[in-house]
Tab-separated table of C-alpha atoms in Angstrom:
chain	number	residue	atom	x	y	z
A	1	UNK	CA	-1.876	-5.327	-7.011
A	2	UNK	CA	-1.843	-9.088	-5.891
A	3	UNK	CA	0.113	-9.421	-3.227
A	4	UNK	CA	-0.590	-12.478	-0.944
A	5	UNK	CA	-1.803	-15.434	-1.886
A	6	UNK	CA	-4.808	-17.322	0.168
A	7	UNK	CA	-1.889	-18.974	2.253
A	8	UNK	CA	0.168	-15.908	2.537
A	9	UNK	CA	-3.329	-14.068	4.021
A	10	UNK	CA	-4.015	-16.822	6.448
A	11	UNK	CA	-0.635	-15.859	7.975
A	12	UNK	CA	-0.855	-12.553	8.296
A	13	UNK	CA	-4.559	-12.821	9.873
A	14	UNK	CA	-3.346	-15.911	12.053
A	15	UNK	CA	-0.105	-13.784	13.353
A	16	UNK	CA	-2.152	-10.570	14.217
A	17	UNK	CA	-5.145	-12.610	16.303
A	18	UNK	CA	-5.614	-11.791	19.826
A	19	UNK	CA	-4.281	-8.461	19.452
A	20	UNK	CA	-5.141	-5.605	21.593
A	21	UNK	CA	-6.881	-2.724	19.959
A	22	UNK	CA	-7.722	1.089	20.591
A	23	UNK	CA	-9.782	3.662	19.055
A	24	UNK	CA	-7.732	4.701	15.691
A	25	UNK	CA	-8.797	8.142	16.006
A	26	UNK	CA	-5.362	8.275	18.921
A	27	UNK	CA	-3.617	8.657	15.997
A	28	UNK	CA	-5.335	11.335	13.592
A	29	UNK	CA	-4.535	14.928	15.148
A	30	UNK	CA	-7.697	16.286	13.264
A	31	UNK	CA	-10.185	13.887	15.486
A	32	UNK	CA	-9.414	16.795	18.155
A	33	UNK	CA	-11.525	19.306	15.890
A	34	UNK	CA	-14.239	16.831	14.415
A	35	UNK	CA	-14.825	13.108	13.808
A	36	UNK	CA	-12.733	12.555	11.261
A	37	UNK	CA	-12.078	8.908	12.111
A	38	UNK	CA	-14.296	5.746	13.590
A	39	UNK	CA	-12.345	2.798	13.319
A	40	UNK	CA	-10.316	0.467	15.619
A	41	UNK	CA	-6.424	-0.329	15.489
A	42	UNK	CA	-3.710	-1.956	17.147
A	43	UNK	CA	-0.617	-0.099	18.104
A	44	UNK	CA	1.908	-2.497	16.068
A	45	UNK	CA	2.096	-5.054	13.545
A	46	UNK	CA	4.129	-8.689	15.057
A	47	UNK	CA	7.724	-8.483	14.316
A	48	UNK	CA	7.207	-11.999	12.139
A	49	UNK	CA	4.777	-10.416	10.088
A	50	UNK	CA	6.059	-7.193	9.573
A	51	UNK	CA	9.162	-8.396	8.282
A	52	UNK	CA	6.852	-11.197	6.841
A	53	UNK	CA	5.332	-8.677	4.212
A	54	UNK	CA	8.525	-6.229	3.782
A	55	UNK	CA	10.101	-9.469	2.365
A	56	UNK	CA	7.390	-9.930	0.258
A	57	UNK	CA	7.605	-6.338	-0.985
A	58	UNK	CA	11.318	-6.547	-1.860
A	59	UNK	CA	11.196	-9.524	-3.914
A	60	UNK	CA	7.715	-8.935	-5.520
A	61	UNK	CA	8.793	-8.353	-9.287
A	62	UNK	CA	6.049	-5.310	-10.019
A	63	UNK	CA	6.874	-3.504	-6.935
A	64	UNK	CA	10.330	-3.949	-7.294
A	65	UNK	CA	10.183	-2.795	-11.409
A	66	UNK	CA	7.999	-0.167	-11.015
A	67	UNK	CA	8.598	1.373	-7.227
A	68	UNK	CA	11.863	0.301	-6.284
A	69	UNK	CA	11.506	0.710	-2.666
A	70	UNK	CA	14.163	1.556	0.111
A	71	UNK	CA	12.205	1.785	2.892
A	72	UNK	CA	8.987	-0.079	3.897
A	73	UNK	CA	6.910	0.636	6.951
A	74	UNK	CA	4.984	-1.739	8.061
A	75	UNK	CA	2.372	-0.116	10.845
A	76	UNK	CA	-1.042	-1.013	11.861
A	77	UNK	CA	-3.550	-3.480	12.032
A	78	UNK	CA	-6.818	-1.901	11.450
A	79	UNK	CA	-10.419	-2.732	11.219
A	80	UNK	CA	-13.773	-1.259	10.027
A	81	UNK	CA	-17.203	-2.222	11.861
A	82	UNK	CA	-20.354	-1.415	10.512
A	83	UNK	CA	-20.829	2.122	9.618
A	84	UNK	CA	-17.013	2.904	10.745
A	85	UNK	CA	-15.090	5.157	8.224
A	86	UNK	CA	-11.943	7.645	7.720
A	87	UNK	CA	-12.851	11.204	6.537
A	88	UNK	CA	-10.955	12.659	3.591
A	89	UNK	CA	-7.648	13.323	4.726
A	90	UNK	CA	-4.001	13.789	4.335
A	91	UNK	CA	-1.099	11.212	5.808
A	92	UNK	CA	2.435	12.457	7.537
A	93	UNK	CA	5.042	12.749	5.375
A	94	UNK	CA	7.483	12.474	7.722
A	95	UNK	CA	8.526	8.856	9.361
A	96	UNK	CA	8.649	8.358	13.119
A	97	UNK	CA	10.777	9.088	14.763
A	98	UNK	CA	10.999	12.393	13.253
A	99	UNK	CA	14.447	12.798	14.530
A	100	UNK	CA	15.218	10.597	11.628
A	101	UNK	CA	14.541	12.690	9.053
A	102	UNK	CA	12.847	10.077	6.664
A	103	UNK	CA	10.241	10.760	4.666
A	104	UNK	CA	7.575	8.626	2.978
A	105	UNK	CA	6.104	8.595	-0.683
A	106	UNK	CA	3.748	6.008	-0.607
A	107	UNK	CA	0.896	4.924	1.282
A	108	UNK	CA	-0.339	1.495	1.312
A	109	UNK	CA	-3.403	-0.602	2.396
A	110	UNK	CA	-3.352	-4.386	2.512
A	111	UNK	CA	-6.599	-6.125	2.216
A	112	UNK	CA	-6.837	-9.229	4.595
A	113	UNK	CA	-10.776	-9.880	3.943
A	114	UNK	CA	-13.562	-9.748	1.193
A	115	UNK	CA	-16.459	-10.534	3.010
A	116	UNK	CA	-17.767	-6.913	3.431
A	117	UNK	CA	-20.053	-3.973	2.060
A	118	UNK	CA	-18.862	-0.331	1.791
A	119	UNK	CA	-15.669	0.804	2.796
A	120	UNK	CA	-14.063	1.441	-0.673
A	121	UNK	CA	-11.063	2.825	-0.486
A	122	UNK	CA	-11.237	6.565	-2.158
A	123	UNK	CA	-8.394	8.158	-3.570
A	124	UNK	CA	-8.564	11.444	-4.439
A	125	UNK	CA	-6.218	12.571	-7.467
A	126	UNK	CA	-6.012	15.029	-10.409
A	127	UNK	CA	-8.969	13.249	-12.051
A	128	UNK	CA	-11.346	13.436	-8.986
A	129	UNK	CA	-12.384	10.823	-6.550
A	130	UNK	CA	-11.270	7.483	-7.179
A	131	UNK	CA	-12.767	3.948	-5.148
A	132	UNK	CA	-11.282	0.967	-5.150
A	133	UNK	CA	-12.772	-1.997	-3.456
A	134	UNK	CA	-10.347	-4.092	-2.363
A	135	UNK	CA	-10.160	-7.604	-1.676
A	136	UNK	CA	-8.330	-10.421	-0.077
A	137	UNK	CA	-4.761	-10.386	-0.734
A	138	UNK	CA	-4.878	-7.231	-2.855
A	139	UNK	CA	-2.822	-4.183	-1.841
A	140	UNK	CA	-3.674	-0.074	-2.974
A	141	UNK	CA	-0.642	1.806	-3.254
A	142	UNK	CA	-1.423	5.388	-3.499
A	143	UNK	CA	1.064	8.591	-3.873
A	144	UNK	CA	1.567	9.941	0.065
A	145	UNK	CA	0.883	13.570	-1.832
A	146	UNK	CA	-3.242	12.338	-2.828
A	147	UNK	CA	-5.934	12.546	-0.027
A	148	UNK	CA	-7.633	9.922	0.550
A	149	UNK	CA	-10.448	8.256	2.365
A	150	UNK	CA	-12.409	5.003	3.638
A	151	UNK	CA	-15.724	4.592	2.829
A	152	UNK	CA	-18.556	3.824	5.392
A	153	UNK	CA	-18.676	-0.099	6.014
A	154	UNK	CA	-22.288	-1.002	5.345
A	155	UNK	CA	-22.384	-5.147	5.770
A	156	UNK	CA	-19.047	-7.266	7.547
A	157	UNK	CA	-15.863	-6.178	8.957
A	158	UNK	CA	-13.061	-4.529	6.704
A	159	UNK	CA	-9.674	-6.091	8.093
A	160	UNK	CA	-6.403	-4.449	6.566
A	161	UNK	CA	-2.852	-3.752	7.407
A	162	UNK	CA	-1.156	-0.234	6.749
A	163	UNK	CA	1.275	1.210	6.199
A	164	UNK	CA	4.143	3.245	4.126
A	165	UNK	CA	7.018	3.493	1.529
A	166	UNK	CA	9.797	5.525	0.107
A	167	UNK	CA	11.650	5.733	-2.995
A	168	UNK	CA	13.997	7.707	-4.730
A	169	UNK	CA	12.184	7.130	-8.158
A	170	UNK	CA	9.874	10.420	-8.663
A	171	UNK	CA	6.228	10.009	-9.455
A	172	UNK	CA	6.977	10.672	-12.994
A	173	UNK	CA	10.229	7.830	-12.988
A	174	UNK	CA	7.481	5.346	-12.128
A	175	UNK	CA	4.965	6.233	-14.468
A	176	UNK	CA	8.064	5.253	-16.893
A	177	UNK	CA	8.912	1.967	-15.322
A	178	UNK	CA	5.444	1.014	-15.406
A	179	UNK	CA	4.959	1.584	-18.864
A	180	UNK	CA	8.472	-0.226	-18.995
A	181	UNK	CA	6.804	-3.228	-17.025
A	182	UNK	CA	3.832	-3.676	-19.663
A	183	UNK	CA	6.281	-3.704	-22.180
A	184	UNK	CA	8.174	-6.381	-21.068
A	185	UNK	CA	4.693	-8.427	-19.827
A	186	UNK	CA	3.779	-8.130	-23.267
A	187	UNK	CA	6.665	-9.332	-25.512
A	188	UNK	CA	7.119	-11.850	-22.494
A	189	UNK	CA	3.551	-12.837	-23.543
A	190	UNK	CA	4.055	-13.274	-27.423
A	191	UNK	CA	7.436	-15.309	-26.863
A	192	UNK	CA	9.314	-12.658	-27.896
A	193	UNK	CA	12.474	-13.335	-26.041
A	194	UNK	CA	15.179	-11.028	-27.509
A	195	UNK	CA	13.212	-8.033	-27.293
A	196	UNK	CA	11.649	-9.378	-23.856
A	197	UNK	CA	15.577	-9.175	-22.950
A	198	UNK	CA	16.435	-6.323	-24.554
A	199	UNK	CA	12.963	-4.040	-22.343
A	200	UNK	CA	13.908	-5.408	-19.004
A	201	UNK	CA	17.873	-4.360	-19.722
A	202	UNK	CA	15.901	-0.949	-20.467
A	203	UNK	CA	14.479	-1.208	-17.438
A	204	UNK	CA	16.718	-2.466	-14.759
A	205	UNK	CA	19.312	0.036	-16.183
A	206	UNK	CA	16.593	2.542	-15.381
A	207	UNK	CA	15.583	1.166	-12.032
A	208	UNK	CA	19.499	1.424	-10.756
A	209	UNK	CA	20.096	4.850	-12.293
A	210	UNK	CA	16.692	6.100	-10.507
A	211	UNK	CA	16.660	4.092	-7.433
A	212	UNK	CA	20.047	5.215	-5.975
């Protein structure tokens, strides 16, 4: 998905300059059995821009049709140096703290450069291994259930921001609302306004029921 315009990216990458950064395999328990993780991270994301980009999220009309969020986690800065990577893995499900009892359902991956080789983004689903090569502005959502992986960077610097998302609309609910979403981009697009109307009071009915 589009999600930040070239201003919107020059923000983000302006607001998270000078930042400190650590070895990102601190936070990947499996490191401690093999390298499962070469990359380098900070240990926040600036208050402005965090709540920067959950404000985008909220009021961004696919994201709000399709995954109705209620909770968006806005975590790291990360970046990818020449032959860095992130095995195949699994995320947390559970939110820190963990005292909170929150749980995610989405991972995300916000793409704040194109100028790189390598380091597609691999999801790994019911269909086999997926890559996406993401670029400036663009961000992957990807079910928190799917394991995933970052390919090795072969040319440039891959410069994202991370994090994750829950919802009470199942997996299923938003393959529904997405199909829901075309339908109402497409009679949108033929200037077909009554049954343009009549799709997205299908769908926001649907999106209140679901996303309780």
């Amino acid at each position: 998905i589009k999600l930040l315009d070239e201003e919107d990216v020059k923000y983000c990458r302006e607001g998270i300059e000078g930042l400190h950064f650590q070895d990102g395999g601190v936070t990947q328990p499996l490191n401690k059995s093999y390298n499962v993780k070469k990359n380098q991270q900070t240990t926040s994301v600036p208050d402005h821009i965090r709540k920067y980009l959950i404000d985008i999220f909220y009021n961004h009309s696919y994201i709000d049709s399709v995954y109705c969020p209620n909770r968006v986690s806005v975590n790291f800065y990360n970046k990818y140096q020449k032959d860095d990577y992130y095995d195949i893995h699994v995320d947390a499900f559970k939110a820190m703290p963990k005292s909170n009892n929150v749980f995610f359902d989405y991972g995300f991956s916000i793409c704040l450069n194109s100028d790189y080789d390598g380091g597609e983004f691999i999801v790994d689903n019911e269909i086999g291994q997926v890559p996406y090569k993401l670029q400036a502005g663009q961000v992957l959502f990807f079910p928190i259930i799917y394991a995933h992986t970052v390919a090795p960077i072969k040319k440039g610097v891959r410069k994202a921001i991370i994090g994750w998302m829950s919802t009470n609309v199942s997996y299923e609910q938003t393959y529904i609302l997405r199909n829901m979403y075309d339908v109402n981009t497409y009679f949108v697009k033929q200037n077909d306004n009554e049954m343009a109307v009549k799709s997205t009071l299908v769908q926001n009915y649907l999106k209140k029921t679901w996303g309780r």
